């Protein structure tokens, strides 16, 4: 059921992307002769007002097709053919899918915040989510659920900045012991970390995050709703762009992190186990990824068509 949910979400996001292209053309009076979700042989097909709508066998894709003047007996100079429209109108049609996915992602985040709420402000300390067996954190006695509150003589603050401070200290202390103070089940405990050297930087084999309560709270007003949703949207968009940038500039180390359609469906299935929140966040993340991916100036992608235009 979770896999089916994941595939359904992907299909909906692709549908929304193609609907962007479709509406941008139709609303400008540009001829369209096909709207398809999926690739391969048609499962369901219906022609309405000279446009063929179809659902195809493989749902991970889609396209909007424009008529060929020779096949459809259209005057090559007909102003309603896409190729005969001013460049700005063609750019709108080509870019509409990307903007549709970005708008959808932002709307999903607003829906998520409206229904679920927003997290409380981070509290001092850093949470240990997990440790890897036989790595520095595990060998030092760190456990999932521990809260790191002090490193050497420095008391850690709250939020991402505190995590950055700790990570930087670990990276700069390769093979050198670091004293930390943790809180576990309400009790304080001193531990000693010895980061292992990996490519010249210290690592401890632990997943860390800011100390944020699991509970959420409702937004106070419309401004807080929009402000928080905008920050979440910007963060996801920037991280996605940085991910693709890293793939281009440092392919050898980032290629192994690539996920194909099957892996994406698997991730979606795992997130859907968290209920509505997991499904919404998965939808927002993939929608942003579709937008950024299609913006790349590569053949067959919207970005490539935009460059040629």
mmCIF file of C-alpha atoms in Angstrom:
data_model
loop_
_atom_site.group_PDB
_atom_site.id
_atom_site.type_symbol
_atom_site.label_atom_id
_atom_site.label_comp_id
_atom_site.label_asym_id
_atom_site.label_seq_id
_atom_site.Cartn_x
_atom_site.Cartn_y
_atom_site.Cartn_z
ATOM 1 C CA UNK A 1 0.000 0.000 0.000
ATOM 2 C CA UNK A 2 2.866 2.398 0.838
ATOM 3 C CA UNK A 3 4.528 1.692 -2.534
ATOM 4 C CA UNK A 4 1.203 2.336 -4.281
ATOM 5 C CA UNK A 5 0.882 5.625 -2.382
ATOM 6 C CA UNK A 6 4.396 6.633 -3.435
ATOM 7 C CA UNK A 7 3.706 5.848 -7.111
ATOM 8 C CA UNK A 8 0.408 7.735 -6.928
ATOM 9 C CA UNK A 9 2.173 10.813 -5.530
ATOM 10 C CA UNK A 10 4.809 10.671 -8.287
ATOM 11 C CA UNK A 11 2.095 10.330 -10.919
ATOM 12 C CA UNK A 12 0.243 13.334 -9.502
ATOM 13 C CA UNK A 13 3.385 15.485 -9.514
ATOM 14 C CA UNK A 14 4.114 14.570 -13.122
ATOM 15 C CA UNK A 15 0.476 15.287 -14.026
ATOM 16 C CA UNK A 16 0.775 18.736 -12.414
ATOM 17 C CA UNK A 17 4.006 19.444 -14.312
ATOM 18 C CA UNK A 18 2.477 18.544 -17.666
ATOM 19 C CA UNK A 19 -0.713 20.432 -16.802
ATOM 20 C CA UNK A 20 1.448 23.548 -16.456
ATOM 21 C CA UNK A 21 2.651 23.190 -20.048
ATOM 22 C CA UNK A 22 -0.843 22.308 -21.235
ATOM 23 C CA UNK A 23 -2.628 25.268 -19.627
ATOM 24 C CA UNK A 24 0.106 27.723 -20.680
ATOM 25 C CA UNK A 25 -0.478 26.686 -24.292
ATOM 26 C CA UNK A 26 -4.275 26.420 -24.216
ATOM 27 C CA UNK A 27 -4.778 29.748 -22.442
ATOM 28 C CA UNK A 28 -2.675 31.469 -25.115
ATOM 29 C CA UNK A 29 -4.660 29.843 -27.912
ATOM 30 C CA UNK A 30 -1.761 27.637 -29.055
ATOM 31 C CA UNK A 31 -2.649 24.358 -30.750
ATOM 32 C CA UNK A 32 -2.201 21.209 -28.630
ATOM 33 C CA UNK A 33 -3.043 17.729 -29.901
ATOM 34 C CA UNK A 34 -2.040 15.452 -27.004
ATOM 35 C CA UNK A 35 -1.785 15.246 -23.228
ATOM 36 C CA UNK A 36 -0.245 12.037 -21.851
ATOM 37 C CA UNK A 37 0.693 10.799 -18.413
ATOM 38 C CA UNK A 38 3.260 8.021 -18.593
ATOM 39 C CA UNK A 39 5.114 6.389 -21.463
ATOM 40 C CA UNK A 40 4.600 3.265 -23.505
ATOM 41 C CA UNK A 41 1.293 1.868 -24.785
ATOM 42 C CA UNK A 42 -1.923 3.655 -23.864
ATOM 43 C CA UNK A 43 -4.123 2.045 -21.217
ATOM 44 C CA UNK A 44 -6.874 4.639 -21.404
ATOM 45 C CA UNK A 45 -7.278 7.036 -24.310
ATOM 46 C CA UNK A 46 -9.962 9.632 -25.071
ATOM 47 C CA UNK A 47 -10.131 12.296 -27.779
ATOM 48 C CA UNK A 48 -11.971 15.513 -26.953
ATOM 49 C CA UNK A 49 -12.008 18.698 -29.045
ATOM 50 C CA UNK A 50 -9.083 17.539 -31.227
ATOM 51 C CA UNK A 51 -6.911 16.749 -28.195
ATOM 52 C CA UNK A 52 -6.052 13.141 -27.328
ATOM 53 C CA UNK A 53 -5.819 12.481 -23.584
ATOM 54 C CA UNK A 54 -4.092 9.257 -22.563
ATOM 55 C CA UNK A 55 -2.884 7.324 -19.543
ATOM 56 C CA UNK A 56 0.030 5.070 -20.471
ATOM 57 C CA UNK A 57 1.538 1.899 -19.056
ATOM 58 C CA UNK A 58 4.555 3.398 -17.290
ATOM 59 C CA UNK A 59 3.407 6.312 -15.072
ATOM 60 C CA UNK A 60 6.854 7.793 -14.306
ATOM 61 C CA UNK A 61 6.783 10.468 -16.995
ATOM 62 C CA UNK A 62 4.493 12.375 -19.310
ATOM 63 C CA UNK A 63 4.327 14.832 -22.192
ATOM 64 C CA UNK A 64 2.218 17.446 -23.989
ATOM 65 C CA UNK A 65 2.350 17.153 -27.789
ATOM 66 C CA UNK A 66 1.829 19.814 -30.421
ATOM 67 C CA UNK A 67 0.441 19.135 -33.928
ATOM 68 C CA UNK A 68 2.599 18.672 -37.000
ATOM 69 C CA UNK A 69 1.310 20.972 -39.725
ATOM 70 C CA UNK A 70 1.927 18.398 -42.490
ATOM 71 C CA UNK A 71 0.187 15.499 -40.764
ATOM 72 C CA UNK A 72 -2.689 17.653 -39.507
ATOM 73 C CA UNK A 73 -3.064 19.694 -42.702
ATOM 74 C CA UNK A 74 -2.380 22.996 -40.959
ATOM 75 C CA UNK A 75 -1.021 26.031 -42.753
ATOM 76 C CA UNK A 76 2.691 26.221 -41.766
ATOM 77 C CA UNK A 77 2.200 29.966 -41.219
ATOM 78 C CA UNK A 78 -0.789 29.505 -38.899
ATOM 79 C CA UNK A 79 -0.162 31.913 -35.979
ATOM 80 C CA UNK A 80 -1.578 29.374 -33.502
ATOM 81 C CA UNK A 81 1.249 26.911 -34.053
ATOM 82 C CA UNK A 82 3.736 27.013 -31.181
ATOM 83 C CA UNK A 83 6.690 27.638 -33.503
ATOM 84 C CA UNK A 84 5.005 30.748 -34.958
ATOM 85 C CA UNK A 85 4.385 32.436 -31.630
ATOM 86 C CA UNK A 86 6.668 35.198 -30.235
ATOM 87 C CA UNK A 87 9.614 33.916 -28.205
ATOM 88 C CA UNK A 88 8.154 35.159 -24.909
ATOM 89 C CA UNK A 89 5.013 33.059 -25.425
ATOM 90 C CA UNK A 90 7.064 29.969 -26.268
ATOM 91 C CA UNK A 91 9.211 30.577 -23.183
ATOM 92 C CA UNK A 92 6.072 30.710 -21.035
ATOM 93 C CA UNK A 93 4.888 27.350 -22.389
ATOM 94 C CA UNK A 94 8.292 25.712 -21.910
ATOM 95 C CA UNK A 95 8.803 27.132 -18.388
ATOM 96 C CA UNK A 96 5.265 26.519 -17.144
ATOM 97 C CA UNK A 97 5.935 22.951 -15.984
ATOM 98 C CA UNK A 98 8.810 24.042 -13.761
ATOM 99 C CA UNK A 99 6.786 26.871 -12.235
ATOM 100 C CA UNK A 100 3.816 24.528 -11.741
ATOM 101 C CA UNK A 101 5.984 22.163 -9.669
ATOM 102 C CA UNK A 102 7.439 25.017 -7.607
ATOM 103 C CA UNK A 103 3.984 26.457 -6.921
ATOM 104 C CA UNK A 104 2.688 23.004 -6.009
ATOM 105 C CA UNK A 105 5.593 22.374 -3.611
ATOM 106 C CA UNK A 106 5.029 25.701 -1.880
ATOM 107 C CA UNK A 107 1.288 25.011 -1.600
ATOM 108 C CA UNK A 108 1.975 21.550 -0.126
ATOM 109 C CA UNK A 109 4.266 23.051 2.520
ATOM 110 C CA UNK A 110 1.587 25.594 3.441
ATOM 111 C CA UNK A 111 -0.949 22.744 3.720
ATOM 112 C CA UNK A 112 1.443 20.759 5.901
ATOM 113 C CA UNK A 113 2.050 23.690 8.244
ATOM 114 C CA UNK A 114 -1.686 24.445 8.394
ATOM 115 C CA UNK A 115 -2.664 20.886 9.311
ATOM 116 C CA UNK A 116 0.345 19.722 11.346
ATOM 117 C CA UNK A 117 1.829 22.931 12.749
ATOM 118 C CA UNK A 118 5.428 24.076 13.156
ATOM 119 C CA UNK A 119 8.162 22.797 15.492
ATOM 120 C CA UNK A 120 9.107 24.611 18.658
ATOM 121 C CA UNK A 121 12.328 26.626 18.692
ATOM 122 C CA UNK A 122 15.436 24.431 19.161
ATOM 123 C CA UNK A 123 16.587 23.985 22.740
ATOM 124 C CA UNK A 124 20.272 24.011 23.809
ATOM 125 C CA UNK A 125 22.256 20.901 22.978
ATOM 126 C CA UNK A 126 22.558 18.464 20.078
ATOM 127 C CA UNK A 127 20.605 15.226 19.721
ATOM 128 C CA UNK A 128 22.279 11.985 18.664
ATOM 129 C CA UNK A 129 19.870 10.234 16.278
ATOM 130 C CA UNK A 130 22.012 7.177 15.557
ATOM 131 C CA UNK A 131 25.548 5.830 15.796
ATOM 132 C CA UNK A 132 27.412 3.445 13.496
ATOM 133 C CA UNK A 133 28.819 0.249 15.059
ATOM 134 C CA UNK A 134 32.515 0.307 15.912
ATOM 135 C CA UNK A 135 32.916 3.961 14.933
ATOM 136 C CA UNK A 136 34.289 6.663 17.239
ATOM 137 C CA UNK A 137 30.894 7.662 18.682
ATOM 138 C CA UNK A 138 29.941 4.052 19.410
ATOM 139 C CA UNK A 139 33.350 3.266 20.917
ATOM 140 C CA UNK A 140 33.077 6.338 23.174
ATOM 141 C CA UNK A 141 29.721 5.122 24.518
ATOM 142 C CA UNK A 142 27.391 7.545 22.711
ATOM 143 C CA UNK A 143 23.874 6.202 22.184
ATOM 144 C CA UNK A 144 20.862 7.258 20.131
ATOM 145 C CA UNK A 145 18.805 9.681 22.201
ATOM 146 C CA UNK A 146 21.784 11.225 23.998
ATOM 147 C CA UNK A 147 21.952 15.020 24.131
ATOM 148 C CA UNK A 148 25.415 16.557 23.787
ATOM 149 C CA UNK A 149 25.476 19.749 25.865
ATOM 150 C CA UNK A 150 29.165 20.619 26.134
ATOM 151 C CA UNK A 151 32.364 20.059 24.139
ATOM 152 C CA UNK A 152 35.619 20.598 26.027
ATOM 153 C CA UNK A 153 34.826 23.695 28.128
ATOM 154 C CA UNK A 154 32.326 25.196 25.672
ATOM 155 C CA UNK A 155 28.610 24.891 26.344
ATOM 156 C CA UNK A 156 26.756 24.270 23.084
ATOM 157 C CA UNK A 157 23.979 26.594 22.009
ATOM 158 C CA UNK A 158 20.862 25.679 20.046
ATOM 159 C CA UNK A 159 19.940 25.004 16.433
ATOM 160 C CA UNK A 160 21.979 24.377 13.301
ATOM 161 C CA UNK A 161 24.750 26.701 14.464
ATOM 162 C CA UNK A 162 25.430 24.458 17.467
ATOM 163 C CA UNK A 163 25.622 21.419 15.180
ATOM 164 C CA UNK A 164 28.044 23.260 12.874
ATOM 165 C CA UNK A 165 30.300 24.155 15.817
ATOM 166 C CA UNK A 166 30.428 20.555 17.007
ATOM 167 C CA UNK A 167 31.008 19.130 13.515
ATOM 168 C CA UNK A 168 33.822 21.622 12.850
ATOM 169 C CA UNK A 169 35.502 20.731 16.155
ATOM 170 C CA UNK A 170 35.269 17.031 15.294
ATOM 171 C CA UNK A 171 36.675 17.543 11.802
ATOM 172 C CA UNK A 172 39.621 19.541 13.191
ATOM 173 C CA UNK A 173 40.420 16.935 15.880
ATOM 174 C CA UNK A 174 41.347 13.927 13.767
ATOM 175 C CA UNK A 175 42.841 11.189 16.012
ATOM 176 C CA UNK A 176 42.867 13.612 18.970
ATOM 177 C CA UNK A 177 40.638 13.043 22.041
ATOM 178 C CA UNK A 178 37.728 15.434 22.674
ATOM 179 C CA UNK A 179 35.926 15.691 26.020
ATOM 180 C CA UNK A 180 32.134 16.002 25.801
ATOM 181 C CA UNK A 181 29.355 16.164 28.352
ATOM 182 C CA UNK A 182 26.059 14.469 27.550
ATOM 183 C CA UNK A 183 22.635 14.190 29.118
ATOM 184 C CA UNK A 184 21.025 10.733 29.173
ATOM 185 C CA UNK A 185 17.746 9.987 30.947
ATOM 186 C CA UNK A 186 18.108 13.177 32.962
ATOM 187 C CA UNK A 187 21.640 12.339 34.147
ATOM 188 C CA UNK A 188 24.883 14.044 33.099
ATOM 189 C CA UNK A 189 27.828 11.988 31.906
ATOM 190 C CA UNK A 190 31.354 12.751 30.633
ATOM 191 C CA UNK A 191 32.673 10.910 27.565
ATOM 192 C CA UNK A 192 35.804 11.083 25.429
ATOM 193 C CA UNK A 193 35.598 11.024 21.642
ATOM 194 C CA UNK A 194 38.551 10.164 19.403
ATOM 195 C CA UNK A 195 37.526 11.120 15.828
ATOM 196 C CA UNK A 196 38.895 8.833 13.122
ATOM 197 C CA UNK A 197 40.838 10.268 10.203
ATOM 198 C CA UNK A 198 38.934 10.043 6.903
ATOM 199 C CA UNK A 199 40.409 12.010 3.991
ATOM 200 C CA UNK A 200 42.173 14.359 6.384
ATOM 201 C CA UNK A 201 39.098 15.149 8.496
ATOM 202 C CA UNK A 202 37.866 13.739 11.762
ATOM 203 C CA UNK A 203 34.642 11.696 11.793
ATOM 204 C CA UNK A 204 32.769 9.936 14.601
ATOM 205 C CA UNK A 205 30.082 7.978 12.753
ATOM 206 C CA UNK A 206 27.026 9.588 14.308
ATOM 207 C CA UNK A 207 23.893 11.269 12.955
ATOM 208 C CA UNK A 208 23.331 14.588 14.718
ATOM 209 C CA UNK A 209 20.528 17.136 14.672
ATOM 210 C CA UNK A 210 19.446 20.230 16.628
ATOM 211 C CA UNK A 211 17.635 19.527 19.892
ATOM 212 C CA UNK A 212 14.043 20.015 18.711
ATOM 213 C CA UNK A 213 10.943 18.743 20.476
ATOM 214 C CA UNK A 214 8.832 16.197 18.594
ATOM 215 C CA UNK A 215 5.642 18.104 19.352
ATOM 216 C CA UNK A 216 4.433 20.858 17.049
ATOM 217 C CA UNK A 217 2.413 24.011 17.614
ATOM 218 C CA UNK A 218 -0.135 25.860 15.522
ATOM 219 C CA UNK A 219 0.947 29.072 13.830
ATOM 220 C CA UNK A 220 -0.162 32.240 15.602
ATOM 221 C CA UNK A 221 -1.273 34.095 12.495
ATOM 222 C CA UNK A 222 -1.181 34.174 8.696
ATOM 223 C CA UNK A 223 2.208 35.945 8.664
ATOM 224 C CA UNK A 224 3.863 33.176 10.706
ATOM 225 C CA UNK A 225 2.297 30.552 8.422
ATOM 226 C CA UNK A 226 3.669 32.175 5.253
ATOM 227 C CA UNK A 227 7.017 33.058 6.836
ATOM 228 C CA UNK A 228 7.723 29.515 8.057
ATOM 229 C CA UNK A 229 6.486 27.896 4.817
ATOM 230 C CA UNK A 230 8.669 30.263 2.773
ATOM 231 C CA UNK A 231 11.752 29.397 4.832
ATOM 232 C CA UNK A 232 11.088 25.663 4.421
ATOM 233 C CA UNK A 233 10.555 26.096 0.685
ATOM 234 C CA UNK A 234 13.747 28.157 0.275
ATOM 235 C CA UNK A 235 15.758 25.639 2.295
ATOM 236 C CA UNK A 236 14.557 22.667 0.214
ATOM 237 C CA UNK A 237 15.096 24.539 -3.048
ATOM 238 C CA UNK A 238 18.622 25.692 -2.139
ATOM 239 C CA UNK A 239 19.656 22.223 -0.922
ATOM 240 C CA UNK A 240 18.280 20.639 -4.103
ATOM 241 C CA UNK A 241 20.180 23.100 -6.307
ATOM 242 C CA UNK A 242 23.355 22.523 -4.293
ATOM 243 C CA UNK A 243 22.892 18.773 -4.733
ATOM 244 C CA UNK A 244 22.721 19.068 -8.520
ATOM 245 C CA UNK A 245 25.629 21.523 -8.477
ATOM 246 C CA UNK A 246 27.696 19.021 -6.515
ATOM 247 C CA UNK A 247 26.796 16.327 -9.031
ATOM 248 C CA UNK A 248 28.146 18.495 -11.852
ATOM 249 C CA UNK A 249 31.280 19.798 -10.103
ATOM 250 C CA UNK A 250 32.198 16.671 -8.125
ATOM 251 C CA UNK A 251 30.574 13.773 -9.942
ATOM 252 C CA UNK A 252 32.849 11.010 -8.610
ATOM 253 C CA UNK A 253 31.865 11.533 -4.968
ATOM 254 C CA UNK A 254 28.208 12.440 -5.480
ATOM 255 C CA UNK A 255 27.193 9.941 -8.195
ATOM 256 C CA UNK A 256 26.832 7.174 -5.613
ATOM 257 C CA UNK A 257 24.129 9.241 -3.896
ATOM 258 C CA UNK A 258 21.919 9.280 -7.013
ATOM 259 C CA UNK A 259 18.581 7.504 -6.753
ATOM 260 C CA UNK A 260 16.625 6.073 -9.646
ATOM 261 C CA UNK A 261 12.830 5.808 -9.890
ATOM 262 C CA UNK A 262 12.717 2.525 -7.929
ATOM 263 C CA UNK A 263 14.716 4.005 -5.029
ATOM 264 C CA UNK A 264 12.581 7.153 -5.063
ATOM 265 C CA UNK A 265 9.442 5.026 -4.798
ATOM 266 C CA UNK A 266 11.054 3.129 -1.911
ATOM 267 C CA UNK A 267 11.877 6.375 -0.090
ATOM 268 C CA UNK A 268 8.332 7.591 -0.661
ATOM 269 C CA UNK A 269 6.970 4.336 0.739
ATOM 270 C CA UNK A 270 9.074 4.756 3.892
ATOM 271 C CA UNK A 271 7.946 8.357 4.376
ATOM 272 C CA UNK A 272 4.306 7.416 3.819
ATOM 273 C CA UNK A 273 4.573 5.185 6.891
ATOM 274 C CA UNK A 274 4.733 8.412 8.906
ATOM 275 C CA UNK A 275 1.225 9.277 7.741
ATOM 276 C CA UNK A 276 0.025 12.474 6.111
ATOM 277 C CA UNK A 277 3.043 14.556 7.109
ATOM 278 C CA UNK A 278 5.509 12.129 5.533
ATOM 279 C CA UNK A 279 3.508 11.957 2.303
ATOM 280 C CA UNK A 280 3.236 15.749 2.053
ATOM 281 C CA UNK A 281 6.953 16.305 2.679
ATOM 282 C CA UNK A 282 7.830 13.607 0.118
ATOM 283 C CA UNK A 283 5.532 15.280 -2.425
ATOM 284 C CA UNK A 284 7.031 18.733 -1.796
ATOM 285 C CA UNK A 285 10.615 17.458 -2.033
ATOM 286 C CA UNK A 286 10.059 15.489 -5.250
ATOM 287 C CA UNK A 287 8.094 18.361 -6.801
ATOM 288 C CA UNK A 288 11.045 20.704 -6.180
ATOM 289 C CA UNK A 289 13.421 18.085 -7.576
ATOM 290 C CA UNK A 290 11.318 17.778 -10.726
ATOM 291 C CA UNK A 291 11.425 21.556 -11.149
ATOM 292 C CA UNK A 292 15.206 21.810 -10.706
ATOM 293 C CA UNK A 293 15.933 18.726 -12.828
ATOM 294 C CA UNK A 294 13.783 19.994 -15.704
ATOM 295 C CA UNK A 295 15.524 23.385 -15.515
ATOM 296 C CA UNK A 296 18.895 21.863 -16.447
ATOM 297 C CA UNK A 297 20.019 22.904 -19.960
ATOM 298 C CA UNK A 298 20.074 19.339 -21.287
ATOM 299 C CA UNK A 299 18.392 17.851 -24.379
ATOM 300 C CA UNK A 300 14.860 16.480 -23.791
ATOM 301 C CA UNK A 301 14.493 18.594 -20.616
ATOM 302 C CA UNK A 302 12.635 21.902 -20.391
ATOM 303 C CA UNK A 303 15.902 23.729 -19.754
ATOM 304 C CA UNK A 304 17.395 22.329 -22.960
ATOM 305 C CA UNK A 305 14.343 23.400 -24.986
ATOM 306 C CA UNK A 306 14.566 26.841 -23.405
ATOM 307 C CA UNK A 307 18.200 27.196 -24.504
ATOM 308 C CA UNK A 308 17.339 26.168 -28.077
ATOM 309 C CA UNK A 309 14.398 28.606 -28.107
#
